[in-house]
Tab-separated table of C-alpha atoms in Angstrom:
chain	number	residue	atom	x	y	z
A	1	MET	CA	63.777	-61.544	-0.513
A	2	ASN	CA	65.069	-60.945	3.051
A	3	SER	CA	63.384	-59.183	5.872
A	4	ALA	CA	65.352	-55.927	5.603
A	5	GLN	CA	64.107	-55.662	1.945
A	6	ASN	CA	60.541	-56.395	2.830
A	7	LYS	CA	60.666	-53.590	5.557
A	8	LYS	CA	61.735	-51.053	3.017
A	9	ILE	CA	59.195	-52.160	0.432
A	10	ALA	CA	56.341	-52.068	2.979
A	11	PHE	CA	57.527	-48.687	4.221
A	12	TYR	CA	57.568	-47.396	0.662
A	13	PHE	CA	53.986	-48.627	0.184
A	14	LEU	CA	52.947	-46.556	3.269
A	15	LEU	CA	54.749	-43.542	1.781
A	16	ALA	CA	52.825	-44.092	-1.451
A	17	GLU	CA	49.532	-44.190	0.513
A	18	VAL	CA	50.440	-40.926	2.218
A	19	THR	CA	51.112	-39.319	-1.196
A	20	ALA	CA	47.795	-40.640	-2.563
A	21	ALA	CA	45.906	-39.339	0.501
A	22	LEU	CA	47.513	-35.923	-0.033
A	23	VAL	CA	46.492	-35.842	-3.666
A	24	PHE	CA	42.961	-36.904	-2.734
A	25	LEU	CA	42.617	-34.192	-0.112
A	26	PHE	CA	43.919	-31.522	-2.512
A	27	VAL	CA	41.682	-32.603	-5.294
A	28	LYS	CA	38.609	-32.726	-3.063
A	29	GLY	CA	39.433	-29.278	-1.592
A	30	ARG	CA	39.911	-30.670	1.915
A	31	PHE	CA	42.927	-28.513	2.684
A	32	ALA	CA	40.871	-25.425	3.028
A	33	VAL	CA	40.934	-24.635	6.675
A	34	GLN	CA	37.501	-24.980	8.411
A	35	HIS	CA	36.053	-23.462	11.534
A	36	SER	CA	33.556	-25.127	13.866
A	37	TYR	CA	31.732	-24.459	17.179
A	38	ASP	CA	34.870	-25.264	19.063
A	39	SER	CA	37.341	-23.331	17.082
A	40	ILE	CA	36.887	-19.987	18.803
A	41	THR	CA	37.545	-21.524	22.190
A	42	TYR	CA	40.947	-22.637	20.980
A	43	LEU	CA	41.876	-19.505	19.095
A	44	ASP	CA	40.961	-17.190	21.912
A	45	PHE	CA	42.483	-19.322	24.673
A	46	PHE	CA	45.421	-17.203	25.740
A	47	PRO	CA	44.265	-14.028	27.585
A	48	ALA	CA	45.881	-10.737	28.336
A	49	ALA	CA	46.843	-10.860	32.067
A	50	THR	CA	48.514	-8.426	34.403
A	51	SER	CA	50.751	-10.986	36.096
A	52	PRO	CA	52.120	-14.532	35.470
A	53	VAL	CA	50.100	-15.891	38.352
A	54	GLU	CA	46.844	-14.338	36.864
A	55	PHE	CA	47.815	-15.668	33.421
A	56	LEU	CA	48.186	-19.273	34.751
A	57	ARG	CA	45.065	-18.935	36.898
A	58	ILE	CA	42.980	-17.970	33.891
A	59	ILE	CA	44.496	-20.603	31.618
A	60	PHE	CA	44.009	-23.596	34.076
A	61	SER	CA	40.435	-22.394	34.771
A	62	ASN	CA	39.512	-22.475	31.097
A	63	CYS	CA	37.129	-25.008	29.652
A	64	ARG	CA	39.942	-26.107	27.346
A	65	THR	CA	43.281	-27.734	28.096
A	66	PHE	CA	46.311	-25.798	26.931
A	67	GLY	CA	47.665	-28.467	24.470
A	68	TYR	CA	45.861	-27.666	21.255
A	69	PRO	CA	45.813	-23.835	21.822
A	70	LEU	CA	49.658	-24.036	22.313
A	71	PHE	CA	49.911	-25.959	18.971
A	72	LEU	CA	47.843	-23.302	17.222
A	73	LYS	CA	49.928	-20.523	18.684
A	74	LEU	CA	53.140	-22.161	17.389
A	75	VAL	CA	51.575	-22.634	13.894
A	76	SER	CA	50.529	-18.830	13.956
A	77	PHE	CA	54.105	-17.706	14.387
A	78	TRP	CA	54.732	-18.432	10.627
A	79	ASP	CA	51.170	-18.640	9.418
A	80	PRO	CA	48.736	-16.265	11.256
A	81	GLY	CA	45.861	-17.182	8.922
A	82	TYR	CA	46.249	-21.023	9.521
A	83	VAL	CA	46.208	-21.535	5.735
A	84	SER	CA	48.791	-24.372	6.138
A	85	LEU	CA	47.136	-26.027	9.208
A	86	PRO	CA	45.263	-28.817	7.377
A	87	LEU	CA	48.515	-29.868	5.647
A	88	ILE	CA	50.538	-29.691	8.864
A	89	GLN	CA	47.954	-31.656	10.841
A	90	TYR	CA	47.830	-34.452	8.203
A	91	LEU	CA	51.609	-34.571	7.761
A	92	LEU	CA	52.007	-34.865	11.516
A	93	TYR	CA	49.533	-37.641	11.679
A	94	ALA	CA	51.064	-39.498	8.698
A	95	GLY	CA	54.520	-39.178	10.278
A	96	VAL	CA	53.216	-40.756	13.466
A	97	VAL	CA	51.699	-43.634	11.596
A	98	LEU	CA	55.075	-44.268	9.855
A	99	PHE	CA	56.747	-44.281	13.231
A	100	PHE	CA	54.075	-46.639	14.499
A	101	TYR	CA	55.032	-49.047	11.654
A	102	ARG	CA	58.675	-48.852	12.637
A	103	SER	CA	57.672	-49.567	16.289
A	104	LEU	CA	55.625	-52.608	15.265
A	105	THR	CA	58.623	-54.047	13.399
A	106	ALA	CA	60.955	-53.258	16.270
A	107	PHE	CA	58.596	-55.103	18.633
A	108	GLY	CA	58.816	-58.233	16.370
A	109	PHE	CA	55.982	-58.041	13.877
A	110	GLY	CA	56.837	-58.980	10.342
A	111	PRO	CA	56.904	-56.048	7.865
A	112	TRP	CA	53.710	-56.993	6.075
A	113	THR	CA	51.769	-57.576	9.253
A	114	ALA	CA	52.990	-54.217	10.516
A	115	TRP	CA	51.956	-52.663	7.225
A	116	GLY	CA	48.546	-54.292	7.471
A	117	MET	CA	48.011	-52.724	10.911
A	118	SER	CA	49.368	-49.249	9.893
A	119	ALA	CA	47.932	-48.784	6.399
A	120	PRO	CA	44.265	-48.393	7.314
A	121	LEU	CA	45.150	-45.619	9.811
A	122	LEU	CA	46.418	-43.356	7.032
A	123	ALA	CA	42.960	-43.339	5.329
A	124	GLY	CA	40.766	-43.249	8.476
A	125	ARG	CA	37.545	-41.346	8.355
A	126	LEU	CA	38.416	-39.140	11.354
A	127	VAL	CA	41.791	-37.918	10.094
A	128	LEU	CA	40.512	-37.322	6.564
A	129	LYS	CA	37.540	-35.337	8.100
A	130	TYR	CA	39.285	-33.380	10.882
A	131	SER	CA	42.590	-32.601	9.447
A	132	ALA	CA	41.301	-29.446	7.847
A	133	GLN	CA	39.399	-28.222	10.906
A	134	ILE	CA	40.505	-26.095	13.761
A	135	MET	CA	39.676	-28.827	16.230
A	136	SER	CA	41.822	-31.056	18.489
A	137	ASP	CA	40.685	-34.382	16.974
A	138	SER	CA	43.332	-34.892	14.395
A	139	LEU	CA	46.292	-33.920	16.640
A	140	ALA	CA	44.877	-35.917	19.607
A	141	LEU	CA	44.467	-39.078	17.440
A	142	ALA	CA	48.091	-38.673	16.152
A	143	LEU	CA	49.335	-38.387	19.768
A	144	ALA	CA	47.347	-41.424	20.901
A	145	ILE	CA	48.913	-43.543	18.096
A	146	LEU	CA	52.330	-42.159	19.076
A	147	CYS	CA	51.679	-43.305	22.602
A	148	PHE	CA	51.121	-46.782	21.352
A	149	ALA	CA	54.252	-46.604	19.331
A	150	TRP	CA	56.406	-45.629	22.358
A	151	GLY	CA	54.540	-48.218	24.512
A	152	LEU	CA	55.549	-51.074	22.041
A	153	ARG	CA	59.202	-49.879	22.260
A	154	ALA	CA	59.143	-49.609	26.010
A	155	ALA	CA	57.689	-53.111	26.318
A	156	ALA	CA	60.176	-54.601	23.931
A	157	ARG	CA	63.203	-52.832	25.397
A	158	PRO	CA	62.479	-51.728	28.900
A	159	GLU	CA	66.088	-50.760	29.620
A	160	LYS	CA	65.866	-47.932	27.135
A	161	LYS	CA	65.186	-44.763	29.156
A	162	ILE	CA	64.452	-42.691	26.102
A	163	SER	CA	61.334	-44.830	25.362
A	164	TRP	CA	59.967	-44.314	28.823
A	165	ALA	CA	60.682	-40.582	28.802
A	166	ALA	CA	59.060	-40.210	25.350
A	167	LEU	CA	56.082	-42.250	26.465
A	168	GLY	CA	55.473	-40.030	29.600
A	169	VAL	CA	55.781	-36.806	27.560
A	170	THR	CA	53.503	-38.061	24.732
A	171	VAL	CA	50.833	-39.331	27.107
A	172	PHE	CA	50.831	-36.027	29.038
A	173	PHE	CA	50.302	-33.850	25.919
A	174	CYS	CA	47.791	-36.387	24.562
A	175	TYR	CA	45.308	-35.636	27.371
A	176	GLN	CA	46.318	-31.955	27.372
A	177	VAL	CA	45.122	-31.864	23.704
A	178	ARG	CA	42.045	-33.912	24.346
A	179	PRO	CA	41.166	-34.718	27.977
A	180	VAL	CA	39.080	-37.710	27.071
A	181	PHE	CA	42.415	-39.608	26.527
A	182	THR	CA	43.198	-39.351	30.226
A	183	PHE	CA	42.153	-43.049	30.394
A	184	LEU	CA	45.389	-43.883	28.630
A	185	VAL	CA	47.239	-43.084	31.904
A	186	PHE	CA	45.638	-46.097	33.490
A	187	PHE	CA	45.473	-48.289	30.439
A	188	PHE	CA	49.232	-48.126	29.410
A	189	PRO	CA	50.837	-49.655	32.490
A	190	ILE	CA	48.647	-52.791	32.133
A	191	MET	CA	49.096	-53.052	28.374
A	192	ILE	CA	52.882	-52.603	28.536
A	193	VAL	CA	53.235	-55.325	31.141
A	194	PHE	CA	51.039	-57.611	29.047
A	195	LEU	CA	53.180	-56.905	25.910
A	196	HIS	CA	56.389	-57.372	27.863
A	197	LEU	CA	55.302	-60.722	29.233
A	198	LEU	CA	54.609	-61.919	25.649
A	199	GLN	CA	58.211	-61.262	24.823
A	200	THR	CA	59.885	-62.720	27.842
A	201	CYS	CA	58.319	-66.203	28.016
A	202	GLU	CA	61.789	-67.809	27.986
A	203	ASP	CA	62.855	-66.151	31.335
A	204	SER	CA	62.966	-68.325	34.416
A	205	GLY	CA	63.370	-68.036	38.165
A	206	ASP	CA	62.715	-64.908	40.194
A	207	SER	CA	63.539	-62.567	37.305
A	208	ARG	CA	60.408	-63.748	35.579
A	209	VAL	CA	58.248	-62.320	38.445
A	210	GLN	CA	60.406	-59.254	39.270
A	211	GLU	CA	60.878	-57.914	35.755
A	212	PRO	CA	57.156	-57.395	34.997
A	213	LEU	CA	56.707	-55.645	38.326
A	214	ARG	CA	59.559	-53.308	37.473
A	215	VAL	CA	58.044	-52.680	34.096
A	216	PHE	CA	54.751	-51.965	35.646
A	217	GLY	CA	56.377	-49.623	38.153
A	218	ARG	CA	58.158	-47.647	35.443
A	219	ALA	CA	55.046	-47.400	33.320
A	220	SER	CA	52.936	-46.224	36.240
A	221	VAL	CA	55.526	-43.542	37.163
A	222	VAL	CA	55.920	-42.104	33.663
A	223	CYS	CA	52.154	-42.216	32.972
A	224	LEU	CA	50.685	-41.253	36.394
A	225	GLY	CA	53.454	-38.991	37.702
A	226	PRO	CA	52.922	-36.078	35.261
A	227	LEU	CA	49.145	-36.330	35.731
A	228	LEU	CA	49.336	-36.132	39.537
A	229	PHE	CA	51.847	-33.316	39.424
A	230	PHE	CA	49.743	-31.313	36.943
A	231	CYS	CA	46.521	-31.777	38.987
A	232	LEU	CA	48.329	-30.774	42.154
A	233	PHE	CA	49.855	-27.656	40.434
A	234	ARG	CA	46.445	-26.751	38.925
A	235	PHE	CA	44.804	-27.120	42.333
A	236	VAL	CA	47.373	-24.804	43.971
A	237	VAL	CA	46.904	-22.211	41.289
A	238	THR	CA	43.093	-22.347	40.853
A	239	GLY	CA	41.757	-24.381	43.798
A	240	GLU	CA	40.060	-26.714	41.216
A	241	LYS	CA	40.479	-30.479	41.020
A	242	GLY	CA	41.082	-32.624	38.030
A	243	VAL	CA	42.534	-32.059	34.518
A	244	ILE	CA	39.979	-29.485	33.312
A	245	SER	CA	36.804	-27.676	34.241
A	246	TYR	CA	34.575	-28.939	31.411
A	247	ALA	CA	32.465	-31.858	32.607
A	248	GLY	CA	29.449	-29.702	33.375
A	249	ILE	CA	29.706	-27.734	30.088
A	250	ASN	CA	30.039	-30.949	28.120
A	251	ALA	CA	27.167	-32.675	29.934
A	252	SER	CA	24.932	-29.726	29.341
A	253	GLY	CA	24.215	-31.203	25.907
A	254	VAL	CA	22.460	-33.962	27.762
A	255	SER	CA	20.865	-31.723	30.313
A	256	ALA	CA	19.148	-29.728	27.646
A	257	VAL	CA	17.116	-32.699	26.422
A	258	LEU	CA	16.434	-34.182	29.856
A	259	ILE	CA	14.746	-31.066	31.285
A	260	GLN	CA	11.047	-30.763	30.896
A	261	PRO	CA	8.484	-28.249	32.500
A	262	GLU	CA	7.083	-30.965	34.807
A	263	ILE	CA	10.632	-31.773	36.150
A	264	VAL	CA	11.332	-28.193	37.294
A	265	SER	CA	9.455	-28.525	40.551
A	266	LYS	CA	11.509	-31.620	41.466
A	267	LEU	CA	14.815	-29.862	41.205
A	268	PRO	CA	16.687	-28.194	44.090
A	269	SER	CA	15.495	-24.580	44.563
A	270	ASP	CA	18.875	-23.072	43.554
A	271	LEU	CA	18.629	-24.767	40.122
A	272	VAL	CA	15.075	-23.805	39.306
A	273	PRO	CA	15.988	-20.413	37.711
A	274	LEU	CA	18.595	-22.250	35.554
A	275	ALA	CA	16.047	-24.834	34.429
A	276	ARG	CA	13.554	-22.229	33.464
A	277	ALA	CA	16.213	-20.214	31.514
A	278	VAL	CA	17.199	-23.405	29.677
A	279	LEU	CA	13.629	-24.182	28.700
A	280	GLU	CA	13.258	-20.642	27.368
A	281	GLU	CA	16.483	-20.810	25.366
A	282	ARG	CA	15.526	-24.197	24.002
A	283	SER	CA	12.085	-22.926	22.998
A	284	GLN	CA	13.612	-19.989	21.154
A	285	LEU	CA	15.910	-22.238	19.265
A	286	GLY	CA	12.896	-24.416	18.287
A	287	ALA	CA	14.534	-27.542	19.697
A	288	LYS	CA	12.780	-30.372	21.588
A	289	GLY	CA	13.728	-32.519	24.573
A	290	ILE	CA	12.928	-36.105	25.424
A	291	GLU	CA	9.292	-35.966	26.494
A	292	GLY	CA	8.307	-39.474	27.372
A	293	SER	CA	9.948	-42.222	29.379
A	294	ARG	CA	11.122	-44.007	26.219
A	295	VAL	CA	13.903	-42.653	23.944
A	296	ARG	CA	13.204	-43.523	20.350
A	297	TRP	CA	15.995	-43.963	17.826
A	298	LYS	CA	14.792	-40.917	15.738
A	299	GLU	CA	14.885	-38.766	18.931
A	300	HIS	CA	18.389	-39.916	19.658
A	301	GLU	CA	19.547	-39.106	16.172
A	302	ARG	CA	17.966	-35.671	16.316
A	303	TRP	CA	19.714	-35.091	19.688
A	304	VAL	CA	23.221	-36.069	18.217
A	305	THR	CA	22.664	-33.702	15.316
A	306	GLU	CA	21.795	-30.813	17.574
A	307	TYR	CA	24.155	-31.618	20.335
A	308	ASN	CA	26.421	-28.538	19.865
A	309	ASP	CA	23.392	-26.353	19.755
A	310	PHE	CA	22.253	-27.718	23.054
A	311	VAL	CA	25.619	-27.141	24.632
A	312	TRP	CA	26.432	-23.584	23.445
A	313	ASP	CA	23.142	-22.002	22.359
A	314	VAL	CA	20.903	-23.466	25.128
A	315	ASN	CA	22.512	-24.521	28.479
A	316	TYR	CA	25.802	-22.497	28.272
A	317	LYS	CA	24.025	-19.345	27.025
A	318	ALA	CA	21.403	-19.617	29.750
A	319	ALA	CA	23.994	-20.190	32.508
A	320	LYS	CA	26.150	-17.321	31.341
A	321	ARG	CA	23.140	-14.988	31.286
A	322	LEU	CA	21.956	-15.927	34.729
A	323	LEU	CA	25.459	-15.751	36.287
A	324	ASN	CA	26.369	-12.660	34.364
A	325	ALA	CA	29.635	-14.366	33.404
A	326	GLU	CA	31.896	-13.781	30.460
A	327	ALA	CA	32.539	-16.584	28.004
A	328	SER	CA	36.307	-16.809	28.717
A	329	GLY	CA	38.784	-16.799	31.435
A	330	VAL	CA	38.395	-17.602	35.022
A	331	ARG	CA	34.608	-17.557	34.969
A	332	HIS	CA	34.545	-20.961	33.215
A	333	ASN	CA	34.848	-22.827	36.610
A	334	LEU	CA	31.752	-21.074	37.926
A	335	LEU	CA	29.707	-21.911	34.850
A	336	ASN	CA	31.009	-25.443	34.878
A	337	GLU	CA	30.054	-26.038	38.501
A	338	ARG	CA	26.492	-24.850	38.028
A	339	LEU	CA	25.990	-26.879	34.846
A	340	TRP	CA	27.524	-29.984	36.463
A	341	ALA	CA	25.127	-29.660	39.422
A	342	PHE	CA	22.218	-29.209	36.978
A	343	PHE	CA	23.153	-32.335	35.066
A	344	LYS	CA	23.454	-34.509	38.160
A	345	ALA	CA	20.027	-33.290	39.431
A	346	LEU	CA	18.432	-34.131	36.038
A	347	VAL	CA	20.045	-37.628	35.987
A	348	ARG	CA	18.616	-38.317	39.412
A	349	ALA	CA	15.243	-37.097	38.317
A	350	ARG	CA	15.127	-39.117	34.985
A	351	PRO	CA	17.766	-41.977	35.390
A	352	LEU	CA	16.095	-44.351	32.928
A	353	VAL	CA	15.954	-41.882	30.131
A	354	TYR	CA	19.625	-40.949	30.696
A	355	ALA	CA	20.580	-44.713	30.614
A	356	GLN	CA	18.750	-45.043	27.284
A	357	LEU	CA	20.629	-42.092	25.845
A	358	TYR	CA	23.842	-43.630	26.966
A	359	PHE	CA	23.095	-47.114	25.610
A	360	LEU	CA	21.940	-45.711	22.260
A	361	SER	CA	25.060	-43.596	21.944
A	362	CYS	CA	27.251	-46.712	22.496
A	363	GLN	CA	25.202	-48.572	19.918
A	364	ARG	CA	25.473	-45.668	17.458
A	365	PHE	CA	29.286	-45.498	17.968
A	366	ILE	CA	29.685	-49.248	17.174
A	367	MET	CA	27.331	-49.039	14.121
A	368	GLN	CA	29.099	-45.922	12.824
A	369	THR	CA	32.458	-47.662	13.212
A	370	LEU	CA	31.352	-50.658	11.165
A	371	TYR	CA	29.188	-48.977	8.586
A	372	THR	CA	31.530	-46.124	7.764
A	373	HIS	CA	34.831	-48.175	7.744
A	374	LEU	CA	34.416	-50.711	5.027
A	375	TRP	CA	38.109	-51.727	5.496
A	376	LEU	CA	37.445	-52.470	9.109
A	377	GLN	CA	34.657	-54.923	8.111
A	378	ALA	CA	37.246	-56.708	5.817
A	379	VAL	CA	39.875	-56.698	8.475
A	380	LEU	CA	37.566	-58.164	11.180
A	381	SER	CA	36.316	-60.803	8.812
A	382	LEU	CA	39.817	-61.863	7.797
A	383	TRP	CA	40.984	-61.794	11.352
A	384	LEU	CA	38.132	-64.041	12.582
A	385	LEU	CA	38.657	-66.345	9.523
A	386	SER	CA	42.325	-66.605	10.150
A	387	LEU	CA	41.732	-67.496	13.869
A	388	GLY	CA	39.289	-70.161	12.873
A	389	MET	CA	41.465	-71.602	10.113
A	390	ALA	CA	44.523	-71.625	12.424
A	391	GLY	CA	42.560	-73.448	15.105
A	392	LEU	CA	41.457	-76.101	12.638
A	393	PHE	CA	44.786	-76.466	10.963
A	394	PHE	CA	46.875	-76.651	14.078
A	395	ARG	CA	44.432	-78.710	16.216
A	396	LYS	CA	45.790	-82.094	15.183
A	397	LYS	CA	49.492	-80.898	15.158
A	398	TRP	CA	49.515	-79.237	18.521
A	399	GLU	CA	52.457	-81.189	19.782
A	400	HIS	CA	54.570	-80.782	16.754
A	401	ALA	CA	53.739	-77.220	15.975
A	402	GLY	CA	53.414	-75.726	19.407
A	403	THR	CA	55.921	-72.893	18.729
A	404	LYS	CA	53.991	-71.817	15.600
A	405	ILE	CA	50.706	-71.891	17.352
A	406	GLN	CA	52.090	-69.822	20.266
A	407	SER	CA	53.617	-67.275	17.892
A	408	PHE	CA	50.424	-66.907	15.837
A	409	PHE	CA	48.127	-66.438	18.858
A	410	GLU	CA	50.541	-64.091	20.583
A	411	LYS	CA	50.282	-61.806	17.534
A	412	GLN	CA	46.581	-61.834	17.781
A	413	ALA	CA	46.812	-61.101	21.471
A	414	VAL	CA	49.013	-58.130	20.770
A	415	LEU	CA	46.576	-56.854	18.163
A	416	CYS	CA	43.688	-57.113	20.650
A	417	ALA	CA	45.737	-55.498	23.400
A	418	LEU	CA	46.462	-52.512	21.107
A	419	SER	CA	43.046	-52.007	19.627
A	420	LEU	CA	40.102	-53.484	21.375
A	421	PRO	CA	40.556	-52.016	24.925
A	422	PHE	CA	41.390	-48.658	23.443
A	423	TYR	CA	38.116	-48.777	21.353
A	424	ILE	CA	36.002	-49.816	24.322
A	425	LEU	CA	37.360	-47.300	26.811
A	426	GLN	CA	37.060	-44.431	24.264
A	427	MET	CA	33.503	-45.291	23.565
A	428	LEU	CA	32.571	-45.480	27.287
């Protein structure tokens, strides 16, 4: 059976998995649209404004980026009730994974290796959980995978301008849907150069040095250029720096457990009223903070469970009441600034407690990945086993099988470049 036939068969296996996943989601009732804490901030994103300038000013001062609200607006044109949203989000995600498979084979992976890297993505816990929810997670994950697909194509064929343009557009909308993926802007230029070098080992002379530099330059321009332009435009319109005014609001979920009555006197005087209001809201909610200098695992788990309550029903509510600010529009930047200053003051007051929360969160992220993804345990075990067996098998035949050794370990290097740094950076 030739390579072309194997590609078709592997592709059909992926289509069969998509069909099986759709049947599973329908049978389990997972295609009923679900709302969450965050849904209302996406649905009520676009305001009524008196002028285009005011409209842009309000949008770019929101605590949400415009990517996912724009996607919801497009869906609402033919489905105002968002009944079809779960199906649309999963089909978009599945289509991206199929394109990722094609990109892996275009880069040089065999069809079954590419299938093995793509198939687990179609049944990942996150996509099966969040496809039905009005949240940015499913679409953002699809865009992140699409970024990798275009990155593979750009690394394999850097002369193709369409791959570079598509990569730049995809990366831009990826962090506009979910700002945490802004790190991809800095990650992809390095990754693409590394992938390109693995494919051009036969080059010699000055071109071997100059070509990676040109690839790095192109990748930096298409990834960093739109980010810098957007941040400059947003600064001109709103006077605010960065991609979004959300750091303080997001960090308020930590602030709510760090604050204790004995800490209030140690805070700057302008933050004391906010600290007292947060303690009052937390008491009314019946929630607790971290009292001692040591964070126990049960306390951390309770904090994770109540995190959204701490953000919206404690800190955000207290800040909004004190500042007499509305929950939408241009007031978000004011709330964000106060909550960010409050967070930094509490970290300075209790640095060891904050460090423990951060460490336990990383630990929980790793444990959750391993314990809730049984296929990942199998893949990691097989991968480590294959590396060990390859090393033992090829050790005595290094001179005669150098090309095979190089090819095998280059594939493992590509796999690591695609997955491990992305996982670590997302966790941090």
